[in-house]
Coordinates of C-alpha atoms and ligand atoms in Angstrom, one line a residue:
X211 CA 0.0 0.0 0.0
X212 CA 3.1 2.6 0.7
X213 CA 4.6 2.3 -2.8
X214 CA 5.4 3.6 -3.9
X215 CA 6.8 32.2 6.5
X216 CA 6.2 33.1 9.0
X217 CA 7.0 33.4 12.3
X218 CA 5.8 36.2 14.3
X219 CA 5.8 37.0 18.1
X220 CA 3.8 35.5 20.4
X221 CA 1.7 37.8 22.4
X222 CA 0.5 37.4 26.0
X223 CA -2.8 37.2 26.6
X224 CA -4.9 39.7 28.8
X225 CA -8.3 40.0 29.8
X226 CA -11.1 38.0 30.3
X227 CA -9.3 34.9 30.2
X228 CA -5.7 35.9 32.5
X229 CA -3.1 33.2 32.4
X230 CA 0.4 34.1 33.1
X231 CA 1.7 31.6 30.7
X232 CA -1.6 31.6 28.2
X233 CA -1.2 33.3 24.8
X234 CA -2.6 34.4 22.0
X235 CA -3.2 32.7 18.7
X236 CA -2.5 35.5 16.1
X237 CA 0.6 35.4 15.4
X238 CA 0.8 38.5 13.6
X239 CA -0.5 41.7 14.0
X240 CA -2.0 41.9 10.4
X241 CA -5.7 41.9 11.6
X242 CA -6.4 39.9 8.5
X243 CA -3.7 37.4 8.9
X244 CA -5.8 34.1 8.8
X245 CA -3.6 31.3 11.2
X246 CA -4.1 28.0 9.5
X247 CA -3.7 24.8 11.9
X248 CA -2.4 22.0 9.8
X249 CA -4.0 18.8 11.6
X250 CA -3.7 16.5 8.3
X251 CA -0.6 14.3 10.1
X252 CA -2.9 13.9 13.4
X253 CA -6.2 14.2 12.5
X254 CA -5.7 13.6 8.9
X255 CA -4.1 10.0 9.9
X256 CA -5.8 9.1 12.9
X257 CA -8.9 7.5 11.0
X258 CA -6.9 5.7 8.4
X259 CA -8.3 2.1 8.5
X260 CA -3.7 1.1 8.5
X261 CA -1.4 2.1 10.7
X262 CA 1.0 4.7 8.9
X263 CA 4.3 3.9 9.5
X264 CA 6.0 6.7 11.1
X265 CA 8.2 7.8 8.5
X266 CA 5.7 8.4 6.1
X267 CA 4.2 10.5 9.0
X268 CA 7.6 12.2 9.6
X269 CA 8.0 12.5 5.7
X270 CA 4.6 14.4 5.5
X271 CA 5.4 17.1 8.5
X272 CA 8.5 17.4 7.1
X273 CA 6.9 18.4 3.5
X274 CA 4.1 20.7 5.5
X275 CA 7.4 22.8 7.4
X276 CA 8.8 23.2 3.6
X277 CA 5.7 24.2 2.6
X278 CA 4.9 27.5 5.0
X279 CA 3.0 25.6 7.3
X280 CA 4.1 27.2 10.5
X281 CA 2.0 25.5 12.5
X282 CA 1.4 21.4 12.1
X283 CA -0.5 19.3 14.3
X284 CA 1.9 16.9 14.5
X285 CA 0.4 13.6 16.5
X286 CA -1.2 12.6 20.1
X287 CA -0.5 11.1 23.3
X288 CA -3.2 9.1 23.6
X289 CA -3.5 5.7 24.3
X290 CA -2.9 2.9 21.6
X291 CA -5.7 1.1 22.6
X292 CA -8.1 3.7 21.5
X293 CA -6.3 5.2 18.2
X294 CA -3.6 2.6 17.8
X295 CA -2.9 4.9 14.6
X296 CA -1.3 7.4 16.3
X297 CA 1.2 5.0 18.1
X298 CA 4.6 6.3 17.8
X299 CA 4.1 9.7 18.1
X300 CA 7.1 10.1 20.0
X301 CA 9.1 8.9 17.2
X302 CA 7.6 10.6 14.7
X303 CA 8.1 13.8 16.7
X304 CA 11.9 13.1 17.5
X305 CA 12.3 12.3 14.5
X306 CA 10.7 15.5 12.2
X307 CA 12.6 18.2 10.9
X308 CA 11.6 21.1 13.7
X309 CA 11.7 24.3 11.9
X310 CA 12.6 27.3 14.2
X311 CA 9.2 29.8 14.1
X312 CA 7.3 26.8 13.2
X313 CA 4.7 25.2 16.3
X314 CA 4.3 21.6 16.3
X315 CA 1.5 20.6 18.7
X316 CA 0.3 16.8 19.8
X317 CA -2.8 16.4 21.5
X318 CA -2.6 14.7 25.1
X319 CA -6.1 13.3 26.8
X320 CA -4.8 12.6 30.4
X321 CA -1.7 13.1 32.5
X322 CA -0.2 10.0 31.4
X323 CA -0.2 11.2 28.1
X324 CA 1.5 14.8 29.2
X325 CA 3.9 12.7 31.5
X326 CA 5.0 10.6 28.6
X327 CA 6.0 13.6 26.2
X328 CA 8.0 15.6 29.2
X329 CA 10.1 12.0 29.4
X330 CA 10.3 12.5 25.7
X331 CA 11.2 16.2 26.2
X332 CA 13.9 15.3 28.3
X333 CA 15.5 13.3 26.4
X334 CA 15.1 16.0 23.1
X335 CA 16.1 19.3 24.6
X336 CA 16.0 22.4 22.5
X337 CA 19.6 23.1 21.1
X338 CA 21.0 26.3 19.8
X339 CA 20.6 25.1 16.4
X340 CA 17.5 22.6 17.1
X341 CA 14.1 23.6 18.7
X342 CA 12.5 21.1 21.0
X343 CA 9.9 18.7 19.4
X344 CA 7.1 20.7 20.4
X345 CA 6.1 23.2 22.6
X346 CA 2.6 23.1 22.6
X347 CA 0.2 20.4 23.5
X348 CA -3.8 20.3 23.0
X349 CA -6.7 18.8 25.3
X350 CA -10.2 18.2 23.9
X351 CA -13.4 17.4 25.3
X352 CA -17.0 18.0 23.7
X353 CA -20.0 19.2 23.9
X354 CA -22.0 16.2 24.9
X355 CA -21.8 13.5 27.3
X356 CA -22.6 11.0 24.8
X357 CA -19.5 11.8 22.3
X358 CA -17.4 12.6 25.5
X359 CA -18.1 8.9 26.6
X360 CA -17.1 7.4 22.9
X361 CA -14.3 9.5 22.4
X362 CA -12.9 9.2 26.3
X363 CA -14.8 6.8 28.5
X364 CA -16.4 9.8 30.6
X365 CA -18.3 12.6 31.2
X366 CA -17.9 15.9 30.1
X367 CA -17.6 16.9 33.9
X368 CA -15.2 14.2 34.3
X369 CA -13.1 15.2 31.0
X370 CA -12.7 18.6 32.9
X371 CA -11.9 17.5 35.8
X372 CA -9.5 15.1 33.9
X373 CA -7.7 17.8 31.9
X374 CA -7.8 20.9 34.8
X375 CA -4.2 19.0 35.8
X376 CA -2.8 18.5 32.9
X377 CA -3.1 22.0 31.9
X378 CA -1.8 23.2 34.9
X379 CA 1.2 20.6 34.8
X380 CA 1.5 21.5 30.9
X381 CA 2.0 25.6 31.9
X382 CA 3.8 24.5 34.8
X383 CA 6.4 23.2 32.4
X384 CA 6.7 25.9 29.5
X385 CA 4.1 24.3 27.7
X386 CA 1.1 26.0 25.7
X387 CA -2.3 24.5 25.6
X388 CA -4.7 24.9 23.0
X389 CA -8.3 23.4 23.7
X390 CA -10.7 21.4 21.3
X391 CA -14.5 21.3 22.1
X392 CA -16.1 18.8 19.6
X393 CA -19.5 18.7 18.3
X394 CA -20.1 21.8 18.7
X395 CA -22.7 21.7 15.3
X396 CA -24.5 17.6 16.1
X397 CA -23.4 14.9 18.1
X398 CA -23.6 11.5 15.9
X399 CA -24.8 9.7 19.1
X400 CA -27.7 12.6 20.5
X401 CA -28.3 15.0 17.7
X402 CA -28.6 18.7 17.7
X403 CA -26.4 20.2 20.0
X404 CA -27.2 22.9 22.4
X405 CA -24.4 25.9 21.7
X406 CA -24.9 26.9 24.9
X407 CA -23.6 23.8 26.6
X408 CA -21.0 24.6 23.5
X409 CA -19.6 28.0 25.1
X410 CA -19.8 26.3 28.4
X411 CA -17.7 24.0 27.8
X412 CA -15.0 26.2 26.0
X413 CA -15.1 28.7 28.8
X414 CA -14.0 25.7 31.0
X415 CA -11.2 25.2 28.7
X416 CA -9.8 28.4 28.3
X417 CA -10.1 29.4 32.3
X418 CA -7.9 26.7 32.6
X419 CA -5.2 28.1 30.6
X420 CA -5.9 27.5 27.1
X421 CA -4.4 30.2 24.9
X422 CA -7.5 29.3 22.1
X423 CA -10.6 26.9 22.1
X424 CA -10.9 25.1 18.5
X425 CA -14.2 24.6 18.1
X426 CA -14.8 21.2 16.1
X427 CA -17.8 20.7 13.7
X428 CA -16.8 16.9 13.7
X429 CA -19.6 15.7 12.2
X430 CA -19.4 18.2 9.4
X431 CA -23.3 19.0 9.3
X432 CA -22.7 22.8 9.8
X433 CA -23.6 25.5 7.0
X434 CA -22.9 28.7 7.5
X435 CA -26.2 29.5 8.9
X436 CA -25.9 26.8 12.1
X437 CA -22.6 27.7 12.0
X438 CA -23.1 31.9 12.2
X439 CA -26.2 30.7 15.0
X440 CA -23.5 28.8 17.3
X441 CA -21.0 31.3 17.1
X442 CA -23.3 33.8 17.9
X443 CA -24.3 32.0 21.1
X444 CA -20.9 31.5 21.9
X445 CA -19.3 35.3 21.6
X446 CA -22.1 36.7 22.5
X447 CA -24.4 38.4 25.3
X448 CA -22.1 39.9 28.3
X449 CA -19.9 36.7 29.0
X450 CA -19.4 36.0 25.3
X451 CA -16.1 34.2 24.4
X452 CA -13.4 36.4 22.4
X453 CA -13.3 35.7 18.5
X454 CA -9.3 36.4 18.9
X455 CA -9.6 32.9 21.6
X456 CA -11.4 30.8 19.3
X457 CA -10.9 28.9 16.1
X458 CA -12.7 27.0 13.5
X459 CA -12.5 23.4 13.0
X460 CA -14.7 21.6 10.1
X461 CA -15.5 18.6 8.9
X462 CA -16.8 18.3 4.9
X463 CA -19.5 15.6 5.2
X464 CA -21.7 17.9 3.3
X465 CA -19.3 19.6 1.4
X466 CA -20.3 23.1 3.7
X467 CA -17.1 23.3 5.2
X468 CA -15.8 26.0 2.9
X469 CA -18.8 28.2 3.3
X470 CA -18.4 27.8 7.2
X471 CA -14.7 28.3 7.0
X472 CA -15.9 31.6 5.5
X473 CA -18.7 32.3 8.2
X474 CA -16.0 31.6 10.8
X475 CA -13.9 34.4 9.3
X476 CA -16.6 36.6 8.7
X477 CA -17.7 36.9 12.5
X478 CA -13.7 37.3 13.4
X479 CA -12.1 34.1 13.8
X480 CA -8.4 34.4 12.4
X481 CA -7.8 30.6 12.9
X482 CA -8.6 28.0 11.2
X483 CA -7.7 24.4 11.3
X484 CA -7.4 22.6 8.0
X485 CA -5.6 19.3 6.7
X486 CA -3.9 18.8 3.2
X487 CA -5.7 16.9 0.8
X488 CA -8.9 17.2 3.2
X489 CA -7.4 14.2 5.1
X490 CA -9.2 12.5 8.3
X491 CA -12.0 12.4 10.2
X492 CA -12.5 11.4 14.0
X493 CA -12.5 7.3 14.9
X494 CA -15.5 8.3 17.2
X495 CA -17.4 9.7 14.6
X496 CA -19.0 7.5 12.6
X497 CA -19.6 8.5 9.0
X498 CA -18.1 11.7 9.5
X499 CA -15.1 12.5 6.5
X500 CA -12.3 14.4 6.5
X501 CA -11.1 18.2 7.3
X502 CA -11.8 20.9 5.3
X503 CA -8.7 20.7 2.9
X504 CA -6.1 23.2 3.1
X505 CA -5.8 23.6 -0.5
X506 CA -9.5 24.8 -0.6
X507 CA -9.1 27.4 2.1
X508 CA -6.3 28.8 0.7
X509 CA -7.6 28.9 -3.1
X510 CA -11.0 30.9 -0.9
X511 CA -9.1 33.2 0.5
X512 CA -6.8 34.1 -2.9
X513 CA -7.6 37.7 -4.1
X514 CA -9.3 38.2 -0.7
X515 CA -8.4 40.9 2.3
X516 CA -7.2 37.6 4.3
X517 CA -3.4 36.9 3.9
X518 CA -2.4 33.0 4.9
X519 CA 0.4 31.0 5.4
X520 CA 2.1 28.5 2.8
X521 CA 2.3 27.9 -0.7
X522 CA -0.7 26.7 -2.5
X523 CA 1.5 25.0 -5.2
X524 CA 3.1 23.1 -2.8
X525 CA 0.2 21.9 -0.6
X526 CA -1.5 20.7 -3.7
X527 CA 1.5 18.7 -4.8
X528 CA 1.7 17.6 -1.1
X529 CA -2.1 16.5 -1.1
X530 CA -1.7 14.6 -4.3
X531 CA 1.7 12.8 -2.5
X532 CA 0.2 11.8 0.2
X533 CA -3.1 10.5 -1.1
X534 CA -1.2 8.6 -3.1
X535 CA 0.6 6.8 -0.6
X536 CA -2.4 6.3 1.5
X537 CA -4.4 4.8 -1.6
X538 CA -7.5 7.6 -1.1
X539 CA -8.9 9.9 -3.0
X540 CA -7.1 13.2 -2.9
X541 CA -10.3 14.9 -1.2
X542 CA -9.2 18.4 -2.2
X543 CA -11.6 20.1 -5.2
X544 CA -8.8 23.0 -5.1
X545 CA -6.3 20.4 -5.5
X546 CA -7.7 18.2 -8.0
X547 CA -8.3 21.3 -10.0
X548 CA -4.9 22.8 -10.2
X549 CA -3.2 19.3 -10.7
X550 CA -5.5 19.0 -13.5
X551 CA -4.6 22.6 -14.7
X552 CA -1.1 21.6 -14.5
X553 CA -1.2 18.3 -16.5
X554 CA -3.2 20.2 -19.5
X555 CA -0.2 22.6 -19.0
X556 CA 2.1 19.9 -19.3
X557 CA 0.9 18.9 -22.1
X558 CA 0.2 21.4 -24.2
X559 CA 3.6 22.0 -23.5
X560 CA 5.0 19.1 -24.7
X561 CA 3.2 19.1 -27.9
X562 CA 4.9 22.4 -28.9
X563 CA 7.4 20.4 -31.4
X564 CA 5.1 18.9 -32.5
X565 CA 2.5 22.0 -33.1
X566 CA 5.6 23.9 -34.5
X567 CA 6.3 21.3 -37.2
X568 CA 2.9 20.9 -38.5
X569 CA 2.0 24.5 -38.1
X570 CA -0.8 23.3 -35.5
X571 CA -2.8 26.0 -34.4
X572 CA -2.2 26.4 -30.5
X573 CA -6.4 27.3 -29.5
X574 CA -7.4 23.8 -31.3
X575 CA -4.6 21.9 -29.8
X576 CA -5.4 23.6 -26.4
X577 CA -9.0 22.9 -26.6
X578 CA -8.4 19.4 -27.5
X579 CA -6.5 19.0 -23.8
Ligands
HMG289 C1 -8.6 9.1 27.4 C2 -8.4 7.6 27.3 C3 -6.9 7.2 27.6 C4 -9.2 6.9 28.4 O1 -9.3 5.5 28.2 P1 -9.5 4.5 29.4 O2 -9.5 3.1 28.8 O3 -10.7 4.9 30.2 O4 -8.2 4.8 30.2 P2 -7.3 4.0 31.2 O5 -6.7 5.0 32.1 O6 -8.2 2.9 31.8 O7 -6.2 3.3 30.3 C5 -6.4 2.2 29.5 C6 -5.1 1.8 28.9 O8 -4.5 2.8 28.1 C7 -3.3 3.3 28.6 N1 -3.3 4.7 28.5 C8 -4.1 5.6 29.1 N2 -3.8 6.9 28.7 C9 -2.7 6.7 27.8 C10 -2.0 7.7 27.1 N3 -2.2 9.0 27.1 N4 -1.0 7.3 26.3 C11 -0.7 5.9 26.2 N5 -1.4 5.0 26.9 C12 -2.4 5.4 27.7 C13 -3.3 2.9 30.1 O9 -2.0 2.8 30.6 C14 -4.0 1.6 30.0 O10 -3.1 0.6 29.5 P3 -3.2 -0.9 30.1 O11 -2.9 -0.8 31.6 O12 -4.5 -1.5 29.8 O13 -2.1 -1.6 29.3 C15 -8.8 7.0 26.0 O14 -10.2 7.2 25.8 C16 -8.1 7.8 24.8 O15 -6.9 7.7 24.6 N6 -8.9 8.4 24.0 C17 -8.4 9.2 22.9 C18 -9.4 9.2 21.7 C19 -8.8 10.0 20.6 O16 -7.7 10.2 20.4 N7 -9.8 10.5 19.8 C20 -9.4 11.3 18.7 C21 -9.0 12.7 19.0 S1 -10.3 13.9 19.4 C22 -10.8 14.3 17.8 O17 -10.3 13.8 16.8 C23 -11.7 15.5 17.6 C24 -10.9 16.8 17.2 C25 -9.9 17.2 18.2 O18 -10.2 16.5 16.0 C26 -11.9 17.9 16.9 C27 -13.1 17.5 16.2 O19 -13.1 17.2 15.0 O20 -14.2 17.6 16.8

């Protein structure tokens, strides 16, 4: 089956939300600067029906650092038991090329999880000429007990009370902490969800010390109009959450997650998390596909106010790669299209000898392509 820039400074955050080691997301102070979270190597794998072996994994974050992706999800903590596809996250991350600028969080659900990347840690220190393997780690519950339970064998309640100490022990350590609340849109197991349970649930998260809340359409069943209502709930009224805390995180099930990428921007979000070749999907949610591709948020923001990082060119060559080697259908339209541009390209090009000797004319050749 395996055949085959930007940095910017990182600013404090103040306000509602005070944590002396919390920060904020935007890493630039370009108000439309548009962050975008690559979670293809983590999310994008963790659904794969094989195991990935972990140099392909190490292969593909590597590409994404080449690529201007400053920021790359880069695998989870968790335990093999549950998501035996993320097994050897450690290596993977000890392994990858770890770009200075560039942010490389792993998701961790429990203190086990946090203990076993500070032994990793150890043994990687940062070096003058190396960064650490990551600095950054990400906790998620959801917005339902019923997802909660499938996704980590408790309540929400209980997933709070699980991840208050990790979060602590995470700032306690140098580490940032970004927070995931999932279903935020409908719950495969109970339905509609209630976005007020939603913004409960990421206030929880951020006043323990998360410098941003992702908020995760898993089940990709958002358009922008559920999308716009749950964001309303969420930033707004007197204890409404900051759009500079929060990001966007969507699923494509229904091809929407464009359009809500859009939404998301449109009320003020500046990050976004995406995954090349609109890889993944959660194990827990059944049915659900893959991310919004990153190819297809960055061809929707082209020509727009929003500036992003990474090159387009190379994310679709990366999306083709790496669909390739996983034997799926690259699940970018963006991508498929410019490949597709490219080939007629190609070949047009390649027929120019020919054109030239038979005194072809170029528009017929072209339009035969
Ligand atoms: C939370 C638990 C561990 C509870 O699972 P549990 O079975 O209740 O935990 P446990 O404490 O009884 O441990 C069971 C076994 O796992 C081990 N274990 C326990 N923890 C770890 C760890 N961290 N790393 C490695 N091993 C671990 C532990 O040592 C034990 O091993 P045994 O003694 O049987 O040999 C489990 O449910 C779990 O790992 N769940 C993770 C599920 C997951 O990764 N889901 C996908 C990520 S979330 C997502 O994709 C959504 C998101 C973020 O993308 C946004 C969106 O789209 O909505």
């Amino acid at each position: 089956m395996f055949s085959r820039h930007v940095s910017g400074s990182l600013r404090r955050c103040s306000g509602r939300f005070p944590s002396s080691r919390a920060y904020a997301s935007v890493t630039s102070t370009n108000p439309n600067r548009v962050d975008i979270v690559e979670v293809g190597p983590r999310d994008g794998l963790q659904n794969e029906k094989t195991v990935i072996p972990p140099e392909v994994k190490v292969d593909l974050i590597n590409r994404l650092g080449r690529a201007g992706m400053d920021i790359v999800e880069a695998g989870s903590f968790v335990s093999p038991k549950w998501v035996p596809q993320m097994a050897g996250t450690a290596d993977v991350i000890s392994q990858m090329e770890r770009l200075h600028g560039h942010r490389y969080p792993v998701l961790v659900p429990n203190t086990k999880g946090l203990e076993l990347l500070l032994d990793l840690l150890a043994k990687h220190p940062a070096s003058p000429s190396t960064p650490a393997p990551t600095d950054e780690i990400a906790m998620f519950s959801a917005a339902t007990d019923a997802f909660t339970k499938a996704n980590t064998n408790c309540t929400i309640a209980e997933s709070l009370a699980r991840l208050e100490p990790v979060a602590r022990k995470a700032l306690d350590n140098g580490l940032r902490v970004r927070g995931y609340v999932s279903v935020v849109i409908t719950c495969p197991y109970t339905g509609k969800v209630d976005s007020a349970k939603v913004k409960e649930v990421a206030r929880a998260l951020l006043d323990m010390g998360c410098y941003e809340v992702s908020l995760g359409d898993t089940v990709g069943t958002g358009n922008p109009t559920s999308v716009r209502a749950m964001l309303e709930t969420v930033m707004g009224g007197s204890a409404g959450l900051p759009a500079a805390k929060l990001a966007g995180h969507f699923h494509d099930t229904f091809g929407t997650a464009v359009a809500n990428v859009m939404t998301a921007l449109d009320m003020g979000i500046r990050t976004i998390d995406a995954a090349v070749g609109g890889l993944g999907g959660c194990p827990y949610s059944p049915g659900a596909t893959g991310n919004v591709a990153t190819e297809d948020v960055m061809y929707a923001l082209q020509g727009s106010k929003y500036s992003y990082p990474g090159d387009l060119n190379a994310m679709v060559d990366i999306g083709a790669w790496i669909s390739d080697v996983l034997g799926r259908q690259n699940a970018s339209r963006a991508g498929k299209a410019i490949l597709a541009k490219k080939t007629r390209e190609r070949k047009f090009k390649e027929l120019e000898p020919k054109r030239e000797r038979d005194g072809g004319n170029a528009e017929t050749i072209a339009a035969k392509l």
